[in-house]
Short mmCIF file of C-alpha atoms (C1' of nucleotides) in Angstrom, two decimals:
data_model
loop_
_atom_site.label_atom_id
_atom_site.label_comp_id
_atom_site.label_asym_id
_atom_site.label_seq_id
_atom_site.Cartn_x
_atom_site.Cartn_y
_atom_site.Cartn_z
CA MET A 1029 38.87 36.91 -34.36
CA VAL A 1030 41.18 34.19 -33.29
CA PHE A 1031 44.48 33.64 -34.96
CA SER A 1032 46.88 30.80 -35.08
CA MET A 1033 49.49 32.41 -37.23
CA ASP A 1034 52.54 30.38 -37.67
CA GLN A 1035 55.85 32.06 -37.51
CA VAL A 1036 57.97 33.36 -40.29
CA SER A 1037 60.03 30.21 -40.21
CA ALA A 1038 59.92 30.20 -43.97
CA GLY A 1039 63.17 29.71 -45.79
CA ASP A 1040 66.25 30.81 -43.97
CA ASN A 1041 68.28 31.84 -46.94
CA GLU A 1042 69.07 34.62 -49.28
CA ALA A 1043 67.22 37.81 -49.85
CA ASP A 1044 63.94 35.98 -49.66
CA ARG A 1045 60.48 37.21 -48.94
CA SER A 1046 61.09 40.28 -46.90
CA GLY A 1047 59.00 39.45 -43.92
CA PRO A 1048 59.89 41.59 -40.98
CA LEU A 1049 63.44 42.58 -41.62
CA SER A 1050 64.24 42.12 -37.96
CA ALA A 1051 63.31 38.44 -38.25
CA VAL A 1052 65.55 38.00 -41.27
CA LEU A 1053 68.40 39.69 -39.47
CA GLU A 1054 67.80 37.58 -36.40
CA GLN A 1055 68.17 34.38 -38.37
CA GLN A 1056 71.16 35.65 -40.30
CA ILE A 1057 72.98 36.71 -37.17
CA GLU A 1058 72.03 33.50 -35.41
CA HIS A 1059 73.58 31.60 -38.28
CA LEU A 1060 76.71 33.71 -38.10
CA ILE A 1061 76.98 32.96 -34.40
CA LEU A 1062 76.31 29.25 -34.61
CA SER A 1063 78.65 28.86 -37.56
CA GLY A 1064 81.38 30.38 -35.45
CA GLU A 1065 81.86 33.35 -37.74
CA LEU A 1066 80.93 35.49 -34.78
CA GLY A 1067 82.62 33.70 -31.93
CA PRO A 1068 81.63 33.82 -28.27
CA GLY A 1069 82.50 37.11 -26.63
CA VAL A 1070 82.69 39.06 -29.87
CA ARG A 1071 81.36 42.53 -29.62
CA LEU A 1072 78.44 43.41 -31.86
CA ASN A 1073 78.83 47.00 -32.92
CA GLU A 1074 75.58 48.38 -34.18
CA ILE A 1075 76.74 50.68 -36.95
CA PRO A 1076 79.16 48.34 -38.71
CA LEU A 1077 76.77 45.44 -38.32
CA ALA A 1078 73.90 47.44 -39.73
CA GLY A 1079 76.12 48.48 -42.58
CA ARG A 1080 77.10 44.89 -43.20
CA PHE A 1081 73.49 43.96 -43.83
CA GLY A 1082 72.58 47.22 -45.51
CA THR A 1083 69.95 48.15 -42.95
CA SER A 1084 69.51 50.81 -40.35
CA ARG A 1085 70.03 50.30 -36.67
CA GLY A 1086 66.36 49.99 -35.81
CA PRO A 1087 65.64 46.52 -37.16
CA LEU A 1088 69.10 45.40 -36.15
CA ARG A 1089 68.49 46.31 -32.53
CA GLU A 1090 65.16 44.51 -32.60
CA ALA A 1091 66.87 41.41 -33.96
CA LEU A 1092 69.51 41.57 -31.24
CA ARG A 1093 66.86 41.91 -28.54
CA GLY A 1094 65.30 38.75 -29.85
CA LEU A 1095 68.62 36.94 -29.74
CA GLN A 1096 69.15 38.31 -26.26
CA ALA A 1097 65.85 36.87 -25.06
CA ARG A 1098 66.86 33.56 -26.60
CA GLY A 1099 70.14 33.60 -24.75
CA LEU A 1100 72.57 33.93 -27.62
CA VAL A 1101 73.48 37.53 -26.92
CA VAL A 1102 74.19 39.39 -23.71
CA VAL A 1103 74.01 43.11 -23.12
CA GLY A 1104 75.84 45.34 -20.73
CA ALA A 1105 74.06 48.53 -19.73
CA ASN A 1106 75.30 51.19 -22.13
CA ARG A 1107 78.14 48.91 -22.98
CA GLY A 1108 76.93 47.19 -26.08
CA MET A 1109 75.95 43.70 -27.00
CA TYR A 1110 78.21 40.70 -27.19
CA VAL A 1111 77.90 37.17 -28.44
CA ARG A 1112 77.28 35.15 -25.34
CA ALA A 1113 80.16 33.14 -24.04
CA ILE A 1114 79.12 30.13 -22.02
CA SER A 1115 81.39 28.90 -19.28
CA PRO A 1116 81.97 25.20 -18.74
CA ARG A 1117 80.02 25.51 -15.50
CA GLU A 1118 76.98 26.85 -17.34
CA ALA A 1119 77.42 24.16 -19.96
CA LEU A 1120 76.93 21.54 -17.26
CA GLU A 1121 73.59 23.08 -16.35
CA ILE A 1122 72.58 23.05 -20.00
CA TYR A 1123 73.53 19.39 -20.28
CA ASP A 1124 71.25 18.58 -17.36
CA LEU A 1125 68.32 20.36 -18.96
CA ARG A 1126 69.06 18.66 -22.23
CA ALA A 1127 69.07 15.30 -20.51
CA ALA A 1128 65.66 16.00 -18.98
CA VAL A 1129 64.18 17.16 -22.30
CA PHE A 1130 65.74 14.29 -24.21
CA GLY A 1131 64.54 11.86 -21.58
CA LEU A 1132 61.06 13.20 -22.06
CA ALA A 1133 61.41 12.48 -25.77
CA GLY A 1134 62.17 8.86 -24.92
CA ARG A 1135 59.25 8.63 -22.55
CA LEU A 1136 56.81 10.11 -25.04
CA LEU A 1137 58.23 8.13 -27.91
CA THR A 1138 57.64 4.84 -26.17
CA ASP A 1139 53.90 5.25 -26.59
CA ARG A 1140 54.01 6.20 -30.27
CA VAL A 1141 56.82 4.15 -31.66
CA THR A 1142 55.97 1.92 -34.62
CA ASP A 1143 57.71 -1.03 -36.18
CA ALA A 1144 58.63 1.12 -39.15
CA MET A 1145 60.30 3.61 -36.84
CA LEU A 1146 62.18 0.86 -35.02
CA ASP A 1147 63.43 -0.41 -38.37
CA ARG A 1148 64.60 3.01 -39.33
CA LEU A 1149 66.33 3.42 -35.97
CA SER A 1150 68.07 0.08 -36.47
CA GLY A 1151 69.25 1.41 -39.79
CA PHE A 1152 70.78 4.40 -38.04
CA LEU A 1153 72.51 2.15 -35.52
CA ASN A 1154 74.01 -0.12 -38.15
CA GLU A 1155 75.16 2.84 -40.19
CA MET A 1156 76.84 4.38 -37.17
CA ASP A 1157 78.46 1.09 -36.28
CA ARG A 1158 79.88 0.93 -39.76
CA LEU A 1159 81.19 4.49 -39.65
CA ALA A 1160 82.63 3.97 -36.19
CA ALA A 1161 84.50 0.89 -37.36
CA ALA A 1162 85.80 2.88 -40.33
CA ARG A 1163 86.89 5.67 -37.97
CA ASP A 1164 84.88 8.09 -40.11
CA LEU A 1165 84.39 10.83 -37.55
CA GLU A 1166 82.78 13.24 -39.97
CA GLY A 1167 80.28 10.72 -41.26
CA TYR A 1168 79.45 9.46 -37.78
CA TYR A 1169 78.88 13.00 -36.60
CA HIS A 1170 76.27 13.72 -39.24
CA VAL A 1171 74.40 10.44 -38.96
CA ASN A 1172 74.45 10.91 -35.22
CA LEU A 1173 72.82 14.31 -35.67
CA ASP A 1174 70.14 12.85 -37.93
CA PHE A 1175 69.53 10.07 -35.44
CA HIS A 1176 68.93 12.48 -32.58
CA GLU A 1177 66.88 14.82 -34.70
CA PHE A 1178 64.69 11.94 -35.82
CA LEU A 1179 64.09 10.88 -32.25
CA VAL A 1180 63.28 14.34 -30.99
CA THR A 1181 60.95 15.25 -33.82
CA SER A 1182 59.15 11.92 -33.61
CA ALA A 1183 58.13 12.49 -30.02
CA GLY A 1184 55.16 14.51 -31.23
CA ASN A 1185 55.80 17.59 -29.10
CA SER A 1186 56.82 20.64 -31.09
CA LEU A 1187 57.76 22.62 -28.02
CA LEU A 1188 60.12 19.83 -27.05
CA VAL A 1189 61.83 20.08 -30.43
CA GLU A 1190 62.21 23.81 -30.06
CA GLN A 1191 63.62 23.63 -26.54
CA TYR A 1192 66.00 20.81 -27.41
CA LYS A 1193 67.43 22.68 -30.36
CA SER A 1194 67.75 25.82 -28.28
CA LEU A 1195 69.75 23.95 -25.65
CA VAL A 1196 72.00 22.33 -28.24
CA ASN A 1197 72.62 25.73 -29.81
CA LYS A 1198 73.59 27.27 -26.49
CA LEU A 1199 76.04 24.46 -25.95
CA HIS A 1200 77.84 25.54 -29.09
CA LEU A 1201 78.67 28.85 -27.40
CA CYS A 1202 81.03 27.09 -25.03
CA ARG A 1203 84.28 26.90 -26.81
CA THR A 1204 86.09 23.71 -26.21
CA ARG A 1205 88.46 22.03 -28.56
CA GLY A 1206 88.07 18.48 -29.66
CA LEU A 1207 84.90 17.18 -28.08
CA VAL A 1208 84.85 13.97 -30.05
CA GLN A 1209 87.46 11.30 -30.04
CA ALA A 1210 87.38 8.15 -32.10
CA GLY A 1211 87.39 5.94 -29.03
CA GLY A 1212 84.07 7.33 -27.90
CA LEU A 1213 82.16 6.35 -30.99
CA SER A 1214 81.55 2.72 -30.20
CA VAL A 1215 80.74 3.64 -26.61
CA SER A 1216 78.29 6.24 -27.81
CA ASN A 1217 76.59 3.83 -30.17
CA ARG A 1218 76.21 1.27 -27.41
CA GLU A 1219 74.23 3.89 -25.55
CA HIS A 1220 72.19 4.46 -28.69
CA ARG A 1221 71.31 0.76 -28.73
CA GLU A 1222 70.20 0.93 -25.14
CA MET A 1223 67.92 3.79 -26.08
CA VAL A 1224 66.35 1.94 -28.99
CA ASP A 1225 66.06 -1.21 -26.90
CA GLY A 1226 64.29 0.82 -24.28
CA LEU A 1227 61.83 2.09 -26.85
CA ALA A 1228 61.26 -1.41 -28.19
CA SER A 1229 60.64 -2.76 -24.70
CA GLY A 1230 57.63 -0.52 -24.30
CA ASP A 1231 58.80 0.48 -20.82
CA ARG A 1232 58.56 4.26 -20.58
CA TYR A 1233 60.81 4.59 -17.57
CA ARG A 1234 63.51 2.42 -19.06
CA ALA A 1235 63.42 4.41 -22.30
CA GLN A 1236 63.38 7.73 -20.49
CA GLU A 1237 66.31 6.70 -18.33
CA ALA A 1238 68.29 5.42 -21.31
CA PHE A 1239 67.75 8.72 -23.12
CA PHE A 1240 68.56 10.71 -20.01
CA ARG A 1241 71.76 8.85 -19.26
CA HIS A 1242 72.97 9.15 -22.81
CA VAL A 1243 73.10 12.91 -22.43
CA GLU A 1244 74.38 12.62 -18.89
CA ARG A 1245 77.31 10.58 -20.08
CA ALA A 1246 77.93 13.09 -22.83
CA LYS A 1247 78.09 15.67 -20.06
CA LEU A 1248 80.68 13.63 -18.21
CA ARG A 1249 82.77 13.19 -21.36
CA PHE A 1250 82.55 16.95 -21.92
CA TRP A 1251 83.61 17.64 -18.37
CA SER A 1252 86.58 15.33 -18.53
CA THR A 1253 87.90 17.09 -21.61
CA VAL A 1254 87.41 20.46 -19.93
CA GLU A 1255 89.29 19.27 -16.89
CA GLY A 1256 92.03 18.08 -19.16
CA GLN A 1257 92.32 21.43 -20.89
CA GLN A 1258 92.22 23.84 -17.98
CA GLY A 1259 93.50 23.09 -14.55
CA ILE A 1260 91.07 25.31 -12.75
CA ILE A 1261 87.69 26.53 -13.91
CA GLN A 1262 86.57 29.92 -12.84
CA SER A 1263 82.93 29.94 -11.96
CA MET B 461 55.45 70.60 -30.43
CA VAL B 462 52.51 71.02 -28.23
CA PHE B 463 53.30 67.96 -26.22
CA SER B 464 55.84 68.54 -23.54
CA MET B 465 55.14 66.85 -20.30
CA ASP B 466 51.63 65.72 -19.87
CA GLN B 467 51.77 62.10 -19.11
CA VAL B 468 51.91 60.29 -15.94
CA SER B 469 49.33 58.09 -17.48
CA ALA B 470 47.23 55.67 -15.55
CA GLY B 471 50.12 53.47 -14.78
CA ASP B 472 52.94 52.83 -12.46
CA ASN B 473 55.81 54.92 -13.67
CA GLU B 474 58.55 54.36 -11.20
CA ALA B 475 61.52 56.60 -11.54
CA ASP B 476 63.14 53.31 -12.34
CA ARG B 477 66.06 54.50 -14.40
CA SER B 478 67.65 51.10 -14.25
CA GLY B 479 69.00 49.71 -17.41
CA PRO B 480 67.84 49.93 -20.99
CA LEU B 481 64.34 51.29 -21.34
CA SER B 482 63.41 48.36 -23.52
CA ALA B 483 64.15 46.00 -20.64
CA VAL B 484 61.96 48.02 -18.30
CA LEU B 485 59.16 48.03 -20.83
CA GLU B 486 59.56 44.33 -21.37
CA GLN B 487 59.11 43.64 -17.69
CA GLN B 488 56.19 46.03 -17.37
CA ILE B 489 54.35 44.56 -20.31
CA GLU B 490 55.11 41.04 -19.13
CA HIS B 491 53.56 41.93 -15.82
CA LEU B 492 50.52 43.38 -17.54
CA ILE B 493 50.13 40.18 -19.51
CA LEU B 494 50.63 37.77 -16.63
CA SER B 495 48.35 39.78 -14.38
CA GLY B 496 45.65 39.39 -16.98
CA GLU B 497 45.36 43.11 -17.60
CA LEU B 498 46.31 42.34 -21.18
CA GLY B 499 44.48 39.13 -21.84
CA PRO B 500 45.38 36.47 -24.41
CA GLY B 501 44.60 37.60 -27.94
CA VAL B 502 44.62 41.30 -27.17
CA ARG B 503 46.11 43.42 -29.87
CA LEU B 504 49.14 45.48 -28.94
CA ASN B 505 48.98 48.73 -30.86
CA GLU B 506 52.31 50.45 -30.92
CA ILE B 507 51.23 54.07 -30.78
CA PRO B 508 48.80 53.87 -27.86
CA LEU B 509 51.10 51.51 -25.97
CA ALA B 510 54.06 53.80 -26.46
CA GLY B 511 51.89 56.68 -25.32
CA ARG B 512 50.81 54.75 -22.27
CA PHE B 513 54.38 54.39 -21.12
CA GLY B 514 55.49 57.77 -22.37
CA THR B 515 58.12 56.40 -24.69
CA SER B 516 58.69 56.32 -28.40
CA ARG B 517 58.05 53.38 -30.64
CA GLY B 518 61.68 52.31 -30.81
CA PRO B 519 62.24 50.89 -27.34
CA LEU B 520 58.69 49.57 -27.30
CA ARG B 521 59.26 47.52 -30.42
CA GLU B 522 62.49 46.16 -28.96
CA ALA B 523 60.63 45.12 -25.83
CA LEU B 524 57.94 43.38 -27.86
CA ARG B 525 60.57 41.51 -29.89
CA GLY B 526 61.98 40.25 -26.63
CA LEU B 527 58.57 39.09 -25.48
CA GLN B 528 58.04 37.51 -28.87
CA ALA B 529 61.22 35.50 -28.56
CA ARG B 530 60.11 34.41 -25.10
CA GLY B 531 56.80 33.23 -26.47
CA LEU B 532 54.46 35.67 -24.78
CA VAL B 533 53.68 37.65 -27.91
CA VAL B 534 53.00 36.58 -31.47
CA VAL B 535 53.42 38.73 -34.52
CA GLY B 536 51.76 38.59 -37.90
CA ALA B 537 53.61 40.09 -40.83
CA ASN B 538 52.47 43.67 -41.18
CA ARG B 539 49.51 42.85 -39.03
CA GLY B 540 50.62 43.81 -35.60
CA MET B 541 51.48 42.02 -32.41
CA TYR B 542 49.10 40.20 -30.12
CA VAL B 543 49.29 38.69 -26.69
CA ARG B 544 49.77 35.02 -27.31
CA ALA B 545 46.78 32.80 -26.79
CA ILE B 546 47.66 29.22 -25.93
CA SER B 547 45.31 26.44 -26.94
CA PRO B 548 44.58 23.56 -24.58
CA ARG B 549 46.49 21.32 -26.98
CA GLU B 550 49.59 23.45 -26.66
CA ALA B 551 49.09 23.57 -22.92
CA LEU B 552 49.43 19.79 -22.81
CA GLU B 553 52.80 20.04 -24.52
CA ILE B 554 53.88 22.63 -22.00
CA TYR B 555 52.80 20.39 -19.13
CA ASP B 556 54.99 17.61 -20.48
CA LEU B 557 58.00 19.88 -20.66
CA ARG B 558 57.25 21.14 -17.19
CA ALA B 559 57.09 17.60 -15.90
CA ALA B 560 60.49 16.83 -17.39
CA VAL B 561 62.07 19.97 -15.95
CA PHE B 562 60.44 19.49 -12.58
CA GLY B 563 61.48 15.86 -12.57
CA LEU B 564 65.04 16.99 -13.16
CA ALA B 565 64.73 19.22 -10.12
CA GLY B 566 63.81 16.17 -8.05
CA ARG B 567 66.67 14.16 -9.45
CA LEU B 568 69.23 16.89 -8.81
CA LEU B 569 67.78 17.71 -5.43
CA THR B 570 68.20 14.17 -4.18
CA ASP B 571 71.96 14.61 -4.14
CA ARG B 572 71.95 17.97 -2.37
CA VAL B 573 69.12 17.68 0.09
CA THR B 574 69.96 18.29 3.73
CA ASP B 575 68.14 17.48 6.92
CA ALA B 576 67.35 21.16 7.36
CA MET B 577 65.72 21.22 3.95
CA LEU B 578 63.71 18.10 4.69
CA ASP B 579 62.48 19.72 7.89
CA ARG B 580 61.46 22.81 6.02
CA LEU B 581 59.68 20.71 3.40
CA SER B 582 57.83 18.87 6.16
CA GLY B 583 56.74 22.24 7.45
CA PHE B 584 55.31 23.06 4.03
CA LEU B 585 53.45 19.76 3.93
CA ASN B 586 51.91 20.19 7.36
CA GLU B 587 50.92 23.75 6.58
CA MET B 588 49.24 22.67 3.36
CA ASP B 589 47.48 19.82 5.14
CA ARG B 590 46.12 22.32 7.62
CA LEU B 591 44.95 24.72 4.91
CA ALA B 592 43.40 21.90 2.91
CA ALA B 593 41.45 20.74 5.93
CA ALA B 594 40.29 24.31 6.49
CA ARG B 595 39.27 24.54 2.82
CA ASP B 596 41.42 27.66 2.54
CA LEU B 597 41.95 27.64 -1.21
CA GLU B 598 43.69 30.99 -1.29
CA GLY B 599 46.13 30.11 1.46
CA TYR B 600 46.86 26.68 0.03
CA TYR B 601 47.51 28.22 -3.36
CA HIS B 602 50.19 30.53 -2.04
CA VAL B 603 51.94 28.02 0.18
CA ASN B 604 51.83 25.60 -2.72
CA LEU B 605 53.59 28.19 -4.88
CA ASP B 606 56.26 28.74 -2.23
CA PHE B 607 56.72 24.99 -1.89
CA HIS B 608 57.34 24.50 -5.59
CA GLU B 609 59.54 27.58 -5.83
CA PHE B 610 61.62 26.35 -2.93
CA LEU B 611 62.11 22.99 -4.58
CA VAL B 612 63.03 24.39 -7.96
CA THR B 613 65.45 26.99 -6.66
CA SER B 614 67.10 24.48 -4.33
CA ALA B 615 68.08 22.19 -7.18
CA GLY B 616 71.14 24.35 -7.80
CA ASN B 617 70.60 24.90 -11.51
CA SER B 618 69.74 28.47 -12.39
CA LEU B 619 68.81 27.61 -15.96
CA LEU B 620 66.33 25.10 -14.62
CA VAL B 621 64.69 27.81 -12.53
CA GLU B 622 64.46 30.09 -15.51
CA GLN B 623 62.97 27.47 -17.80
CA TYR B 624 60.51 26.27 -15.20
CA LYS B 625 59.20 29.77 -14.59
CA SER B 626 58.95 30.39 -18.30
CA LEU B 627 56.84 27.28 -18.75
CA VAL B 628 54.57 28.18 -15.85
CA ASN B 629 54.12 31.65 -17.27
CA LYS B 630 53.15 30.33 -20.68
CA LEU B 631 50.57 28.11 -19.03
CA HIS B 632 48.87 31.24 -17.72
CA LEU B 633 48.15 32.27 -21.31
CA CYS B 634 45.67 29.42 -21.70
CA ARG B 635 42.33 30.73 -20.58
CA THR B 636 40.47 28.22 -18.52
CA ARG B 637 38.11 28.88 -15.70
CA GLY B 638 38.35 27.26 -12.34
CA LEU B 639 41.42 25.07 -12.35
CA VAL B 640 41.41 24.33 -8.66
CA GLN B 641 38.72 22.62 -6.72
CA ALA B 642 38.71 21.98 -3.02
CA GLY B 643 38.58 18.23 -3.46
CA GLY B 644 41.93 18.20 -5.22
CA LEU B 645 43.87 19.73 -2.37
CA SER B 646 44.32 16.65 -0.24
CA VAL B 647 45.07 14.62 -3.35
CA SER B 648 47.67 17.15 -4.40
CA ASN B 649 49.31 17.18 -1.02
CA ARG B 650 49.53 13.38 -1.02
CA GLU B 651 51.58 13.74 -4.18
CA HIS B 652 53.72 16.32 -2.42
CA ARG B 653 54.44 13.82 0.33
CA GLU B 654 55.48 11.25 -2.23
CA MET B 655 57.90 13.81 -3.64
CA VAL B 656 59.45 14.59 -0.28
CA ASP B 657 59.59 10.92 0.62
CA GLY B 658 61.36 10.32 -2.66
CA LEU B 659 63.93 12.97 -1.77
CA ALA B 660 64.39 11.54 1.70
CA SER B 661 64.88 8.04 0.33
CA GLY B 662 67.97 9.15 -1.54
CA ASP B 663 66.77 7.34 -4.64
CA ARG B 664 67.15 9.73 -7.58
CA TYR B 665 64.87 7.84 -9.89
CA ARG B 666 62.13 7.56 -7.34
CA ALA B 667 62.34 11.28 -6.59
CA GLN B 668 62.47 12.20 -10.27
CA GLU B 669 59.48 10.03 -11.02
CA ALA B 670 57.48 11.43 -8.09
CA PHE B 671 58.20 14.98 -9.27
CA PHE B 672 57.41 14.08 -12.85
CA ARG B 673 54.13 12.40 -12.05
CA HIS B 674 52.99 15.26 -9.87
CA VAL B 675 53.00 17.55 -12.90
CA GLU B 676 51.66 14.80 -15.12
CA ARG B 677 48.66 14.41 -12.85
CA ALA B 678 48.19 18.16 -12.84
CA LYS B 679 48.07 17.90 -16.61
CA LEU B 680 45.38 15.26 -16.41
CA ARG B 681 43.35 17.37 -13.98
CA PHE B 682 43.71 20.32 -16.34
CA TRP B 683 42.61 18.23 -19.29
CA SER B 684 39.57 16.89 -17.55
CA THR B 685 38.38 20.41 -16.74
CA VAL B 686 38.96 21.42 -20.36
CA GLU B 687 36.97 18.44 -21.56
CA GLY B 688 34.23 19.40 -19.18
CA GLN B 689 34.08 22.95 -20.51
CA GLN B 690 34.15 22.30 -24.21
CA GLY B 691 32.71 19.21 -25.75
CA ILE B 692 35.19 18.76 -28.50
CA ILE B 693 38.54 20.40 -28.96
CA GLN B 694 39.63 21.19 -32.46
CA SER B 695 43.15 20.07 -33.08
"C1'" DC C 680 36.24 45.91 -57.00
"C1'" DC C 681 38.26 50.37 -55.70
"C1'" DG C 682 39.72 54.28 -52.68
"C1'" DT C 683 40.92 55.66 -48.28
"C1'" DA C 684 42.56 55.41 -43.59
"C1'" DT C 685 45.13 53.09 -40.27
"C1'" DT C 686 49.18 50.69 -38.91
"C1'" DT C 687 53.35 48.52 -39.44
"C1'" DG C 688 58.12 48.54 -41.13
"C1'" DT C 689 61.86 51.20 -41.98
"C1'" DC C 690 65.14 55.04 -42.23
"C1'" DC C 691 67.30 59.36 -40.89
"C1'" DG C 692 68.80 63.16 -37.96
"C1'" DT C 693 69.78 64.38 -33.55
"C1'" DA C 694 70.26 64.80 -28.55
"C1'" DT C 695 71.96 62.84 -24.24
"C1'" DG C 696 74.27 60.13 -21.13
"C1'" DT C 697 77.96 56.92 -20.20
"C1'" DA C 698 82.27 54.55 -20.83
"C1'" DT C 699 86.88 54.68 -22.38
"C1'" DG C 700 91.39 56.58 -23.63
"C1'" DA D 935 89.62 66.29 -16.13
"C1'" DC D 936 88.92 66.38 -21.07
"C1'" DA D 937 87.68 64.52 -25.44
"C1'" DT D 938 86.17 60.91 -28.18
"C1'" DA D 939 83.27 57.01 -29.24
"C1'" DC D 940 79.23 54.76 -28.67
"C1'" DA D 941 74.86 53.11 -26.83
"C1'" DT D 942 70.49 54.76 -25.99
"C1'" DA D 943 66.43 57.14 -27.05
"C1'" DC D 944 63.54 60.59 -29.24
"C1'" DG D 945 60.91 62.52 -33.14
"C1'" DG D 946 59.72 62.96 -37.70
"C1'" DA D 947 59.10 61.07 -42.11
"C1'" DC D 948 57.85 57.91 -45.83
"C1'" DA D 949 56.71 53.42 -48.22
"C1'" DA D 950 54.11 49.39 -48.11
"C1'" DA D 951 50.81 46.39 -46.50
"C1'" DT D 952 46.52 45.82 -44.47
"C1'" DA D 953 41.84 46.77 -43.05
"C1'" DC D 954 37.66 49.13 -43.87
"C1'" DG D 955 33.97 51.35 -46.23
#
DNA sequence: CCGTATTTGTCCGTATGTATG
DNA sequence: ACATACATACGGACAAATACG
């Protein structure tokens, strides 16, 4: 008997349908990590953590193993588990992977893009232009997220979506202060226009390259802020 | 308590006391899966499996959660865990991701390639030409693996290596018979030359595209064999 | 449709080794 | 070197869901 069971990805909130408790814990802890409530480097003590969720250590350990395999938690032999802390050097590697995956989204999207999608993308661009002019960092940030999410999910490759989100999540484990500055908004949106223009041109390579370079330039902006903060980076 | 020490079951129990037992189990089971000993779709019963390795269910479940997060095992709620079976459709998605990651390797490699590396790569090419002419499928297969591994590891991005291997592993979970045919060897090696030429040219985009298209063409070859085997593929 | 057996999911108690003070 | 704390792992137990007859 073949099976194509889809995952438990059902709602991620509350005391919902108790699927495997370990899966619920995994999502809860992931949320705690990504929300910053459990910052990078924080030690994850089993007993208090299990008590916090009202479970025993068994399911908790299973959940942490899952997070470990997904790169959000690291373990030291007999030394416990910690929220992964990503160095700026590792962040650069992640940016490169993200650029490649995002570039693939552009390449794939070129062959499936419709006029309706191009209209919607234009809407995103205009909205972001407006917010950038108004210096509304918060608003720009969210529309920017929606814009990227729309692009990635429209590429028609579910594995791509998964990998992209995983890379973005890992990037959040590198603590740097103030990644966005108002000056960068208009620059960023110009890159967005190049991406959409690439899609509209129907040239896969041009679209792929526009998508790739958008992330690559984000990497450079990230690196410049890191250089500004610390004089020397330890590998 | 009749059971004391009976098992050195039909397996390879190294006195490998390295690290958490769950990690050891994870690697062992991964090896069993990738070697085909546990084929796609096989059910993983906890009790017999734990007995096979002489451990309790705890560490075994942790190991399986890790494999689940890495995509080699799927779990149905209260229905047990199975070795993941990848459909041809999913395999296509994986090929696209692999192309993007491999293309990134080419792009990164262009800026770090040395004359010594180019010489070594030429050696690979000549060796594969020789084996292709001799119709030595087995030999070509292994040198081909070394060639790709050398390229990926030389790109200087450890995350890239990890992701690439993960994608290749997942591809092994799609059961198809006879992926390689003698006729494809010379074709494949012509693509390899284009890749190396791209690196030697110093043009990142050319190298990236050569790397990308090499995997893309492998995807097409894979798809044609799948089409040949089954008439129609259900979505 | 119902009863039973198997298996998963979970919890608890405990033993052992290792790291830390 | 000693003692404490903790991670790791074992074994047993039970509830709940599932599969099977």
